[in-house]
Short mmCIF file of C-alpha atoms in Angstrom, two decimals:
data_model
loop_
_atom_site.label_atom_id
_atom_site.label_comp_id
_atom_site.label_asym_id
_atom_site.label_seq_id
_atom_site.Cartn_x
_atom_site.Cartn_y
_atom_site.Cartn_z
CA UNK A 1404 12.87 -24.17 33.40
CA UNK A 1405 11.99 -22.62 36.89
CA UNK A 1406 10.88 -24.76 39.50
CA UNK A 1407 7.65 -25.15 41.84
CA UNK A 1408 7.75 -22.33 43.48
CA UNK A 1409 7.67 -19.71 40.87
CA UNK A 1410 4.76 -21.62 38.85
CA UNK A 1411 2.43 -19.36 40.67
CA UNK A 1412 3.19 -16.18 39.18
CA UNK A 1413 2.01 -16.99 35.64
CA UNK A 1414 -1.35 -18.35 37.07
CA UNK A 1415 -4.61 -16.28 38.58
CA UNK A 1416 -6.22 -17.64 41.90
CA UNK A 1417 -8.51 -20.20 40.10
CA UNK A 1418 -5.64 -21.52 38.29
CA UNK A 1419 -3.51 -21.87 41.48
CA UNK A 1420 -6.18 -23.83 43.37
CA UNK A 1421 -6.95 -26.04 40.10
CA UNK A 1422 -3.56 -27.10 40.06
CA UNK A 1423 -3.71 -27.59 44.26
CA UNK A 1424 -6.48 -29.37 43.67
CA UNK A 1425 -4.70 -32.02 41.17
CA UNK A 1426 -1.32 -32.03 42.82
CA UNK A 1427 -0.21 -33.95 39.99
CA UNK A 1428 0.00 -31.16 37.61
CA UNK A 1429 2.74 -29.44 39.80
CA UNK A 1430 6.57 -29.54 38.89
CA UNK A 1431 8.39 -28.01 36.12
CA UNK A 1432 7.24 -25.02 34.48
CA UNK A 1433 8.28 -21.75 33.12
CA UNK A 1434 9.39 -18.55 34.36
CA UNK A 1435 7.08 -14.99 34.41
CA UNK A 1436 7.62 -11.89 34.54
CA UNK A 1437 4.68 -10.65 36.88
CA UNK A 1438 2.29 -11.91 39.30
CA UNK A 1439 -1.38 -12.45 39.04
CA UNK A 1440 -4.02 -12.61 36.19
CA UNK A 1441 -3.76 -8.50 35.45
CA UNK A 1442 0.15 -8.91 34.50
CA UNK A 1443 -0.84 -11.33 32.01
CA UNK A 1444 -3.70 -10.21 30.59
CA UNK A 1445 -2.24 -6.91 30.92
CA UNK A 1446 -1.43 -3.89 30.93
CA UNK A 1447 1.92 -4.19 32.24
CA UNK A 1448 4.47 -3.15 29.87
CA UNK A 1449 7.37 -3.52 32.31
CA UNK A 1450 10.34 -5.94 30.35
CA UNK A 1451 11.94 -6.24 33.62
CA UNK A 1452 12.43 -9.86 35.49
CA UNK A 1453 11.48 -9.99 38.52
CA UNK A 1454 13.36 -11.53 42.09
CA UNK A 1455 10.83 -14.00 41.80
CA UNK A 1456 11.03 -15.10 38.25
CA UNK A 1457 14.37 -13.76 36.26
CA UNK A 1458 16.20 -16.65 37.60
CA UNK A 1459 15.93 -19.66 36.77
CA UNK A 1460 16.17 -22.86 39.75
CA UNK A 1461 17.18 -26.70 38.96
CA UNK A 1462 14.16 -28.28 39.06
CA UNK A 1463 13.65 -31.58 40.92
CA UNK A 1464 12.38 -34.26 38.54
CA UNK A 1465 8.88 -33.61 37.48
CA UNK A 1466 6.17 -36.01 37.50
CA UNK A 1467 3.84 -36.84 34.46
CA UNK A 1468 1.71 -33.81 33.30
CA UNK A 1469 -1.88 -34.47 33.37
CA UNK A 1470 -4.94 -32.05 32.20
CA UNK A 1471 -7.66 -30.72 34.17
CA UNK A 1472 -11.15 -29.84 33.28
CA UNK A 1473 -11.88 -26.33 32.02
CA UNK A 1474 -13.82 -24.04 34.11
CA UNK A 1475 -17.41 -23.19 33.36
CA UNK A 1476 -16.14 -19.45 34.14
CA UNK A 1477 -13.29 -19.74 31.47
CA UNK A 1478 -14.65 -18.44 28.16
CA UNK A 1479 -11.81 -17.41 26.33
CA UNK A 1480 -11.53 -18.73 22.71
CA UNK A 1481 -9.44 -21.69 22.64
CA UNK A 1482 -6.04 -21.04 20.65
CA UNK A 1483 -6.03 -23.14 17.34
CA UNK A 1484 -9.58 -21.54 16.96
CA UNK A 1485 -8.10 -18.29 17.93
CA UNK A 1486 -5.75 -18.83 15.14
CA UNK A 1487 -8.28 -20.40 12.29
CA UNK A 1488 -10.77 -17.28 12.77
CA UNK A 1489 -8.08 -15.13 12.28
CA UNK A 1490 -7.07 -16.40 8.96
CA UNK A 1491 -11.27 -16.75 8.31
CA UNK A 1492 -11.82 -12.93 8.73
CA UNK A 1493 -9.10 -11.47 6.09
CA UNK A 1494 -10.18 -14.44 3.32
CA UNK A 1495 -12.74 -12.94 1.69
CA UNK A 1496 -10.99 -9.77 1.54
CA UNK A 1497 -7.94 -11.06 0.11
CA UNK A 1498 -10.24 -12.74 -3.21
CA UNK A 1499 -11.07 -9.06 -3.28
CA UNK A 1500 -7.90 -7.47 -3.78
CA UNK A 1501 -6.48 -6.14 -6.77
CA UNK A 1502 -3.48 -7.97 -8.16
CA UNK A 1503 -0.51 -5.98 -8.94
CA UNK A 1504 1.81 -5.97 -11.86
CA UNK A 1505 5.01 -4.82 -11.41
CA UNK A 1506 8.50 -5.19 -12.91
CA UNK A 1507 10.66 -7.92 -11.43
CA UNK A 1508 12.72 -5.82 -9.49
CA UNK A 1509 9.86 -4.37 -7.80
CA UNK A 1510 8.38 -7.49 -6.41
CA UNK A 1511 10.66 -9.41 -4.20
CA UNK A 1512 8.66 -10.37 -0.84
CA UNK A 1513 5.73 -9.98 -2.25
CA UNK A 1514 3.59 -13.12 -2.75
CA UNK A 1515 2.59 -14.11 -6.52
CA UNK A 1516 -1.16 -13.31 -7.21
CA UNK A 1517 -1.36 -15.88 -10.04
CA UNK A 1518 0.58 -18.82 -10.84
CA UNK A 1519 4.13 -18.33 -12.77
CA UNK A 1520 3.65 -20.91 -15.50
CA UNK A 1521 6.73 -21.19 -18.51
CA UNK A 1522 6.72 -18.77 -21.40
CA UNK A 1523 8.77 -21.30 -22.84
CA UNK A 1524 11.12 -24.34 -22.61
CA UNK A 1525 14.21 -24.52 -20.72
CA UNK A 1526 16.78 -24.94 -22.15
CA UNK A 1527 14.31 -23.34 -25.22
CA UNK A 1528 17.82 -25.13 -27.65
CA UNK A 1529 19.86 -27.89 -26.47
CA UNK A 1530 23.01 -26.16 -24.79
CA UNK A 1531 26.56 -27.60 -23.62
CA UNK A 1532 26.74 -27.69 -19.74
CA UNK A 1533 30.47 -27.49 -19.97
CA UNK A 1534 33.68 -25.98 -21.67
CA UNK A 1535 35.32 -28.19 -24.46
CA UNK A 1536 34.19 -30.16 -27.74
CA UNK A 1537 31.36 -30.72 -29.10
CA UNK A 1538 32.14 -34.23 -30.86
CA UNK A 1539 30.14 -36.64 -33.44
CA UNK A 1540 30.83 -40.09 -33.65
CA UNK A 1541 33.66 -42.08 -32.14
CA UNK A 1542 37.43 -40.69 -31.74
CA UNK A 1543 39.65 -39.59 -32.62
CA UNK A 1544 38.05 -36.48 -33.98
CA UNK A 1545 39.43 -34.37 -36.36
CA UNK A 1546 38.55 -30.50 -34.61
CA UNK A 1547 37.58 -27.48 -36.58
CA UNK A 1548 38.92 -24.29 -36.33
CA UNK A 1549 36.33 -21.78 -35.52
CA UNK A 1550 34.56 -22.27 -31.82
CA UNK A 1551 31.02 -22.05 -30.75
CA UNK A 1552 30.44 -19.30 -28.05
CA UNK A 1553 27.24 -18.57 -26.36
CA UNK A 1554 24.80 -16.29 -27.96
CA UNK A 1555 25.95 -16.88 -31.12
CA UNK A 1556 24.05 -18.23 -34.01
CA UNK A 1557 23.42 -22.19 -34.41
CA UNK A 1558 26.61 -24.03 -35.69
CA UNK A 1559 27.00 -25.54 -38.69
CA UNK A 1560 26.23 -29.75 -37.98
CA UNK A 1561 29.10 -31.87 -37.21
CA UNK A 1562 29.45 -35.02 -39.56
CA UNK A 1563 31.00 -38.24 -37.97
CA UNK A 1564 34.53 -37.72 -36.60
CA UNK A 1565 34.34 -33.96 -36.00
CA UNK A 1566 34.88 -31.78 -33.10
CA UNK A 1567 34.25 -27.85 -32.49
CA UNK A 1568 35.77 -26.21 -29.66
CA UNK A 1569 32.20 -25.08 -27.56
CA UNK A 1570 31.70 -22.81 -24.32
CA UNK A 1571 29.56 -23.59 -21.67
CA UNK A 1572 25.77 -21.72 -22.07
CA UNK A 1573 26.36 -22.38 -26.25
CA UNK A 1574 23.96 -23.98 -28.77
CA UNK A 1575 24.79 -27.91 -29.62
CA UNK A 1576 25.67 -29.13 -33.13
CA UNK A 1577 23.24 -30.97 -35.29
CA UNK A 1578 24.35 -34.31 -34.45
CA UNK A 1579 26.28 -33.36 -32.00
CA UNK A 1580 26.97 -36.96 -29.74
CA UNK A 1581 28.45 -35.70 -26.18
CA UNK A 1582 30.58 -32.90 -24.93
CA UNK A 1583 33.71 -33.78 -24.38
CA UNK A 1584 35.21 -31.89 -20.90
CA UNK A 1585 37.99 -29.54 -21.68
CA UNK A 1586 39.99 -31.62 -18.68
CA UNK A 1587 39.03 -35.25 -20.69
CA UNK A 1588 40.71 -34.45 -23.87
CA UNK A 1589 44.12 -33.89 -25.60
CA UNK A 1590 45.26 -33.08 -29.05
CA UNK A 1591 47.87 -34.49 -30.99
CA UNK A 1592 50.88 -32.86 -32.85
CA UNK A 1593 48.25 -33.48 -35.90
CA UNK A 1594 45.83 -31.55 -34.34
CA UNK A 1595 43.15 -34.77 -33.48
CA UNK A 1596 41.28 -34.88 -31.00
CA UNK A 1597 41.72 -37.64 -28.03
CA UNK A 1598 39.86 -39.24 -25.35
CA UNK A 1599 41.91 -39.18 -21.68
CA UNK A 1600 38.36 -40.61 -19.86
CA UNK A 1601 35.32 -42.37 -21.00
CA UNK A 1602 32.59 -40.25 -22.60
CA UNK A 1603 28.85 -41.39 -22.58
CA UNK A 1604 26.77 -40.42 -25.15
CA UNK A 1605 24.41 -37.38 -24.42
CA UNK A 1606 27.48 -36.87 -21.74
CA UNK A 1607 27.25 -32.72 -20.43
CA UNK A 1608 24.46 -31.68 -22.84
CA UNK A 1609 21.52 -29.66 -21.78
CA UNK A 1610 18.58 -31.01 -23.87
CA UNK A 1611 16.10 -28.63 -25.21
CA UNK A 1612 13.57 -28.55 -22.13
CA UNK A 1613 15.00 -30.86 -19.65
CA UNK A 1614 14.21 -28.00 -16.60
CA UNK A 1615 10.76 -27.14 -17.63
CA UNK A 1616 8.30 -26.99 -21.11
CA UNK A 1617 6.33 -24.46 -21.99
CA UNK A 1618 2.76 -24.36 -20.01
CA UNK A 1619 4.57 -26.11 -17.02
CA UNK A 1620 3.77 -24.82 -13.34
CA UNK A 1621 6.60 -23.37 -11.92
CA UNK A 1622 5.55 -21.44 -8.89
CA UNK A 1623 2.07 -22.02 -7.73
CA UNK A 1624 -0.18 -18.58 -6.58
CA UNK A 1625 0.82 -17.41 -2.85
CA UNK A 1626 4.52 -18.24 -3.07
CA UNK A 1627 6.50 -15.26 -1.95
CA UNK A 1628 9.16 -14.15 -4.40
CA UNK A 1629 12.66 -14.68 -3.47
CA UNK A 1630 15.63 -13.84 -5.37
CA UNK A 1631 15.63 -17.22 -6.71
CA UNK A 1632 12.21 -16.75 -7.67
CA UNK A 1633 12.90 -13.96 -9.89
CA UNK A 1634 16.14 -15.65 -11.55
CA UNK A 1635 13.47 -18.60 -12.68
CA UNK A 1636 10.94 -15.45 -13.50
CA UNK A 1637 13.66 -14.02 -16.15
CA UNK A 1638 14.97 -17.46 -17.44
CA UNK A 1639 11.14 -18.45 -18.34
CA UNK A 1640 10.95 -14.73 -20.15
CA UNK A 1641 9.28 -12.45 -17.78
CA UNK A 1642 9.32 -9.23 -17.39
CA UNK A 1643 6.82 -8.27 -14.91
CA UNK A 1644 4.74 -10.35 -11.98
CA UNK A 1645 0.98 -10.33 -11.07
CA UNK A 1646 1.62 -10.04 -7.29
CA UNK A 1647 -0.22 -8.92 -3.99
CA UNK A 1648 0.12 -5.97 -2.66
CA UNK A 1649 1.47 -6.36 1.33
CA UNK A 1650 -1.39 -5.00 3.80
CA UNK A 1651 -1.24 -2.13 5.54
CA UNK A 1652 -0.62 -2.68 9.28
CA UNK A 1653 -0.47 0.52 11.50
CA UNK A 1654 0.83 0.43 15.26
CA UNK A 1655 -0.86 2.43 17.93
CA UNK A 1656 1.35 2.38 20.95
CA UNK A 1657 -0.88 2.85 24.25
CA UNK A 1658 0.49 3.87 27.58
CA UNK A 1659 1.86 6.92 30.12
CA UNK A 1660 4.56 5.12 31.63
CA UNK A 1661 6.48 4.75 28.46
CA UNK A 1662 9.72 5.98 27.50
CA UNK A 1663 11.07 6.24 24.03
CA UNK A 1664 14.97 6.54 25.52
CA UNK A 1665 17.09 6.38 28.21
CA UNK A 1666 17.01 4.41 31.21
CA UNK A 1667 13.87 3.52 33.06
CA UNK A 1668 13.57 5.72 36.10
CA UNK A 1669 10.94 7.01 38.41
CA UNK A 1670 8.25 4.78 37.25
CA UNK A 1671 9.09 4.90 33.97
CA UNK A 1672 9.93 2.36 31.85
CA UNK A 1673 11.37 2.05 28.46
CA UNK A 1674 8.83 1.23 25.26
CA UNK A 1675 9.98 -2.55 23.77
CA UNK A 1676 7.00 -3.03 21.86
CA UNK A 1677 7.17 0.04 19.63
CA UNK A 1678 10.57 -1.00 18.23
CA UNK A 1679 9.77 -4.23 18.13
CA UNK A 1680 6.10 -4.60 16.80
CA UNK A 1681 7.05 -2.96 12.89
CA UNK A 1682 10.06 -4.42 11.80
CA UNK A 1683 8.14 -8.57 13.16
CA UNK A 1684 4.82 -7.26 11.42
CA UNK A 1685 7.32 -6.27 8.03
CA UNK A 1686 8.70 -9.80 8.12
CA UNK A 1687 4.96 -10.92 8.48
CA UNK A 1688 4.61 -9.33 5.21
CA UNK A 1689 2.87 -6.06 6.01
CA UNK A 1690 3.90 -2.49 5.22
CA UNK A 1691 4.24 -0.46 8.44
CA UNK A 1692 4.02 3.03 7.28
CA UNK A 1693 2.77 4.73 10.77
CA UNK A 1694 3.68 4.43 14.36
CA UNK A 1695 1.62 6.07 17.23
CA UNK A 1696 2.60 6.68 20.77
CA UNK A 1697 -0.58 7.63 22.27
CA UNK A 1698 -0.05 7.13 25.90
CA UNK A 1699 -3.58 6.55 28.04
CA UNK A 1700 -5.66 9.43 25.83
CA UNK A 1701 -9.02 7.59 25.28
CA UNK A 1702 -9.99 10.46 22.80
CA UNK A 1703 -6.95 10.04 21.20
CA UNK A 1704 -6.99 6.59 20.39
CA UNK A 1705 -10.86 6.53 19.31
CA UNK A 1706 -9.29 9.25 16.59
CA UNK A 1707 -6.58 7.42 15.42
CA UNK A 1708 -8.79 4.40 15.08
CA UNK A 1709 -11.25 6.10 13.09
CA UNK A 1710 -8.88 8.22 11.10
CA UNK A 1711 -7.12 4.94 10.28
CA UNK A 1712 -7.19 3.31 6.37
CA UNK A 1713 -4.36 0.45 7.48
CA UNK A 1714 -6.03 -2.82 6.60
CA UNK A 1715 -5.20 -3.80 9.86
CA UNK A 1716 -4.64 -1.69 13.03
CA UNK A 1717 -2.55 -2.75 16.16
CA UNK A 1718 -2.70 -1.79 19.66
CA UNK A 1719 -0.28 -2.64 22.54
CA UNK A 1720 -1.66 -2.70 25.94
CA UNK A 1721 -5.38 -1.67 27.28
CA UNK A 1722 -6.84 -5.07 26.41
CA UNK A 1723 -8.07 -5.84 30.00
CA UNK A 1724 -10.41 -4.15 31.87
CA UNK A 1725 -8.17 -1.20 34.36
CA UNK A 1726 -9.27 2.16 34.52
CA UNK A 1727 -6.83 3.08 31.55
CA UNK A 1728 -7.54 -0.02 29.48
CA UNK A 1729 -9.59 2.08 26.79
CA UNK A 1730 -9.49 -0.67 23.90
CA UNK A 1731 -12.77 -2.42 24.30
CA UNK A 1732 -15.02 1.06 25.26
CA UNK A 1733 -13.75 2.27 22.25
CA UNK A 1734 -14.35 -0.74 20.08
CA UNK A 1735 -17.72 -1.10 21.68
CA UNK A 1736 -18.31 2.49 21.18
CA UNK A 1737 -17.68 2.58 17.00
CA UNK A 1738 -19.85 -0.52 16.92
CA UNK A 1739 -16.79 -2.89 15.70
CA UNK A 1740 -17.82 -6.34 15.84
CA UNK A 1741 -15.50 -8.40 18.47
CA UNK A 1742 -14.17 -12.04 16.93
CA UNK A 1743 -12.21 -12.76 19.55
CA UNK A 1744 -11.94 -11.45 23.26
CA UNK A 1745 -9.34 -13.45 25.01
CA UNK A 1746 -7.24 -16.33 24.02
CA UNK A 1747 -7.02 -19.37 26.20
CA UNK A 1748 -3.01 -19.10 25.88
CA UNK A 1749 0.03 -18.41 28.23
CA UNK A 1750 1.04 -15.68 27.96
CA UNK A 1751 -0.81 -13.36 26.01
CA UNK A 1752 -4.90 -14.72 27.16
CA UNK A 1753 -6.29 -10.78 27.14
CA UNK A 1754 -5.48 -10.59 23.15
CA UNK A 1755 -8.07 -9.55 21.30
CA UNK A 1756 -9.66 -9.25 17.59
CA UNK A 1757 -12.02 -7.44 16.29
CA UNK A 1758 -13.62 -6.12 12.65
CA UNK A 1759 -13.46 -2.40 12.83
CA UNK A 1760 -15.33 -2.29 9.43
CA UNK A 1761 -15.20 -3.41 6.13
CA UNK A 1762 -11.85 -4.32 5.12
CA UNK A 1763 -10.07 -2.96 8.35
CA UNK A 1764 -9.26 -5.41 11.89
CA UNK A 1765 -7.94 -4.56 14.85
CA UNK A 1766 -5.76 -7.02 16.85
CA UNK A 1767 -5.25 -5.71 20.47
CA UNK A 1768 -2.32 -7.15 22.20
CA UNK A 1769 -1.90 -7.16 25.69
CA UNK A 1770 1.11 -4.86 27.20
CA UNK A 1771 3.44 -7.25 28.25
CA UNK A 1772 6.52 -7.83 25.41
CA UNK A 1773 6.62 -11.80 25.12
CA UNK A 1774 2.19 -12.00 25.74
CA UNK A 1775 2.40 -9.51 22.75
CA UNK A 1776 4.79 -11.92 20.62
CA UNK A 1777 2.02 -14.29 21.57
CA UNK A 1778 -0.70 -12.00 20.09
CA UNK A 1779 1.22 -11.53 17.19
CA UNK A 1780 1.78 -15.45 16.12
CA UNK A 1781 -1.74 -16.02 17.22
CA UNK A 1782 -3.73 -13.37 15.50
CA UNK A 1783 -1.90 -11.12 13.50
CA UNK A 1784 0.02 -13.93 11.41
CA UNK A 1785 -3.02 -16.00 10.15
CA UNK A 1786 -5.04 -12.73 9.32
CA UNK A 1787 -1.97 -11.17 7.52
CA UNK A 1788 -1.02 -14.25 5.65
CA UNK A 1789 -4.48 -14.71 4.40
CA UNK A 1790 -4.74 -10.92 3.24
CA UNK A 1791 -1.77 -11.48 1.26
CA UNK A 1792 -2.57 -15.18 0.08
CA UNK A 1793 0.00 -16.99 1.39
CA UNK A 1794 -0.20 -20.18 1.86
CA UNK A 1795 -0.12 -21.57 5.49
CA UNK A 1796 3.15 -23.32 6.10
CA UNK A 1797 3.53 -27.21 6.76
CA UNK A 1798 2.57 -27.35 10.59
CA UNK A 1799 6.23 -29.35 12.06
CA UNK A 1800 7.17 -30.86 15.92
CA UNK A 1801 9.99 -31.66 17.08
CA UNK A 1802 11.06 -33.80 20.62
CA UNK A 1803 11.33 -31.45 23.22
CA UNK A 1804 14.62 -32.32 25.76
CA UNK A 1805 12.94 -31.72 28.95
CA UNK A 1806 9.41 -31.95 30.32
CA UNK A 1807 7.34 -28.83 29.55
CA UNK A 1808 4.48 -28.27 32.28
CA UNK A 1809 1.37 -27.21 31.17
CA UNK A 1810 -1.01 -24.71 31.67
CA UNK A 1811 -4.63 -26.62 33.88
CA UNK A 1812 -6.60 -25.64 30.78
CA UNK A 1813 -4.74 -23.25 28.56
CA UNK A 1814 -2.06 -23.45 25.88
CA UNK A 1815 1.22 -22.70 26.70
CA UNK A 1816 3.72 -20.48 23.85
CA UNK A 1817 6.97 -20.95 25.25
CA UNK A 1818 10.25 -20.18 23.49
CA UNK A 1819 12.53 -22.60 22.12
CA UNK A 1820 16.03 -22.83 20.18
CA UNK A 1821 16.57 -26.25 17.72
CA UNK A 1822 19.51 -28.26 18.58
CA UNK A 1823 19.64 -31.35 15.83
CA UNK A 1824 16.78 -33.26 16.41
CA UNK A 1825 15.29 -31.84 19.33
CA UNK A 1826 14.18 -28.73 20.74
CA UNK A 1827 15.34 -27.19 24.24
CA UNK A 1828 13.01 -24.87 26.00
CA UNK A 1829 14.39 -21.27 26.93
CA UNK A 1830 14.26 -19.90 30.35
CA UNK A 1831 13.15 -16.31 30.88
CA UNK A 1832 9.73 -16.98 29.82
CA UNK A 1833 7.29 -14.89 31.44
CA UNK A 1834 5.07 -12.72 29.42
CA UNK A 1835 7.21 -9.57 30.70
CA UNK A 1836 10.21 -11.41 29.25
CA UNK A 1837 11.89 -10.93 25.72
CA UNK A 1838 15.66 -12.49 27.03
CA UNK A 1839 14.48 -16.17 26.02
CA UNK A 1840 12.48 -15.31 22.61
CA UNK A 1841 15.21 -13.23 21.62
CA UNK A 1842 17.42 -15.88 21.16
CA UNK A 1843 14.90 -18.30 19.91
CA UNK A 1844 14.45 -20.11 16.56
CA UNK A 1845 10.62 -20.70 17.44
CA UNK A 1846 8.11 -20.93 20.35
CA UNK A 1847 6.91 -24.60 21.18
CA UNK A 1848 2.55 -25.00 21.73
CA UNK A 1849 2.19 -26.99 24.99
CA UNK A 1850 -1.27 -27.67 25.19
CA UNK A 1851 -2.94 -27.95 28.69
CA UNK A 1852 -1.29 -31.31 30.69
CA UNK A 1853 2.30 -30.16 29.19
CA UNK A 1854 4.48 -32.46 27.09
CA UNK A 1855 6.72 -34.93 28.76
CA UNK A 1856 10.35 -35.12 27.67
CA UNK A 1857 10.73 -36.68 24.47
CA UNK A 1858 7.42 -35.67 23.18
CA UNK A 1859 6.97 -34.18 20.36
CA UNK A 1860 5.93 -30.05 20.83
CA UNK A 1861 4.73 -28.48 17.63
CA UNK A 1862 6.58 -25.09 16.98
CA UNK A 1863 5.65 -21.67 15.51
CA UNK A 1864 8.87 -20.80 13.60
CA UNK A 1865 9.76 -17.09 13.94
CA UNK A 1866 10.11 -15.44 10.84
CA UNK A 1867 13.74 -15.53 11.08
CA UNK A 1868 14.11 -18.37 12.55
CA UNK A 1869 14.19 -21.82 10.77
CA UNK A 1870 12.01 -22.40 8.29
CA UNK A 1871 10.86 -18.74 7.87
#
């Protein structure tokens, strides 16, 4: 983590003289990628590190974090709040939504709109688990000559002392005592049957509804279907799935100084957010059928929010309040109704939400790549898991290996990779940086006074990272 001396480029003037002012709260913190308030909660889109903060120093130990008060001018909406009004907004309109039915091969990643419940038992007939005999009784066993093959028809019952050759997958013999492995048995020059290993009774057979019986829960509603979810979906006899349909999430890319390729030059620097933002919101579980590169065209944007029918609509950049920051005018000026205008979080505090109409948000990230990736774990996760009906997933924390500093009265996101038990905090952390989240498994919450080494840090998992 950077040192002292860099701590001061993540923070406004307020901030700086709240941590002066409790001395204690200075000492190891993370790296930015711009100075002042306006690089945070802006509209700088530069991905760049700067002298100041794309190096990380050694640290000297740091002393106990400690919180300070909140600031009467400090309105922002805290962050779990942030996060629980998200989910709140889309919940209504995700009862609302039509389920879909579609054919099994049609619905992987999609979450189950009702629960998947058995058709039947399974096994629905008792079945051998391995290759070799079926046998009754004690041995020797005298063996018959025809086999019993999966799929066939039931076999003929098996009177005391008889074996039948019997594939793995096939229907058991009335009476049928164990199944003898192929490698546990020998025959004799008169043909009989022997054992070569003690054989329990019930040994390697598959009784008639030993996985599930018909009416059982299988997969409760929300569960997102994985390949493994739609082997169980044929094996209890389905053909299609009630399922939700993924939300429709289109990006509107704001900003002049963007360039789609090539090298940054004059002024110019390269879009990150634009082929970033679709593919994250597509592992969120939305379909991201449009893209938008708008520049700084107020008129341009106010059309392409009004046009829009995306269930949800995301901006990058223009969430503070510049001379090219057109997000709120615009909102204000279509009448949308603002949830939440700012985010007490680090980075990404100018984030925004708002209810365009009915059935349609608008999450408003601020310009800066890793404050966006804040905006989108904050915001756009909880209100695009709701549309879709997932379920939330079991909140985890892990030990962090060092000593986090915190924010004087904001949460901190910072990335993190897992290593065993513990998690190690990344360094190129400002909210102009993607070099640390990129090669993160999840970002840890440091709530204001920071969390000591050895504390536990609760983490947002990526969704590729460890438990996504």
């Amino acid at each position: 983590m950077s040192g002292p001396d860099t701590m001061a480029d993540d923070f406004d003037v307020d901030e700086v003289l709240a941590l002066v002012r409790n001395p204690r709260s200075t000492g190891n913190t993370a790296s930015t990628g711009n100075t002042g308030r306006a690089d945070d909660a802006g509209d700088s889109r530069s991905t760049g590190d700067s002298p100041a903060t794309g190096t990380p120093s050694t640290p000297a130990t740091p002393p106990a974090p400690t919180s300070t008060p909140t600031p009467t001018h400090h309105r922002a909406t805290p962050w779990p709040q942030a996060r629980a009004l998200a989910a709140r907004a889309a919940r209504s309109l995700a009862a609302r939504r039509t389920p879909l039915s579609l054919p099994l091969d049609h619905t992987l990643g999609l979450p189950l709109a009702a629960p998947l419940t058995a058709l039947t038992d399974l096994p629905s007939f008792d079945t051998s688990a391995m290759d070799g005999w079926a046998v009754a009784g004690p041995g020797p066993w005298t063996v018959r000559d025809e086999g019993v093959l999966a799929g066939h028809p039931a076999p003929e019952r098996l009177a005391d002392g008889e074996a039948v050759r019997i594939a793995t997958g096939a229907r058991i013999p009335l009476d049928t005592t164990a199944v003898l492995r192929s490698e546990h048995g020998r025959t004799d020059d008169n043909g009989r049957l022997h054992l070569t290993r003690d054989l329990q009774h019930g040994q390697d057979i598959r009784p008639r509804g030993q996985e599930c019986r018909t009416g059982d829960l299988l997969l409760p509603e929300g569960t997102v279907v994985t390949p493994a979810a739609l082997g169980l979906a044929a094996a209890a006899g389905y053909d299609t799935l009630a399922v939700t349909a993924r939300p429709r999430a289109e990006v509107l890319v704001l900003g002049d100084e963007l360039l789609t390729k090539g090298r940054p030059h004059d002024g110019l620097i390269r879009d990150a957010l634009g082929p970033m933002l679709p593919p994250w919101l597509r592992a969120l579980g939305a379909e991201v059928p449009v893209v938008k590169r708008l520049g700084d065209d107020a008129e341009a944007l106010h059309q392409a929010i009004t046009a829009s029918e995306a269930d949800l609509i995301v901006t990058t950049g223009g969430t503070a309040g510049g001379p090219v920051d057109h997000v709120h005018p615009i909102l204000a000026r279509i009448g949308a109704e603002l949830l939440v205008d700012g985010v007490k979080v680090r980075p990404g505090h100018p984030m925004l939400l708002a209810r365009v109409k009915e059935g349609q948000h608008l999450v408003g990230l601020p310009g800066n790549p890793l404050a966006a990736v804040s905006g989108l774990l904050t915001l756009a996760e909880p209100l695009l898991r709701a549309l879709s009906a997932r379920p939330a997933p079991e909140p985890y924390a892990l030990p962090l290996n060092e000593t986090v500093q915190g924010h004087p009265y904001d949460t901190r996101l910072i990335p993190v990779v897992v290593r065993g038990e513990r998690a190690v905090p990344l360094h190129y952390n400002g909210p102009a940086m993607l070099r640390g989240v990129a090669v993160a498994d999840a970002l840890a919450v440091v709530p204001p006074g920071g969390v000591r080494v050895g504390e536990d840090a609760e983490l947002l998992d990526l969704p590729w990272g460890l438990m996504g």
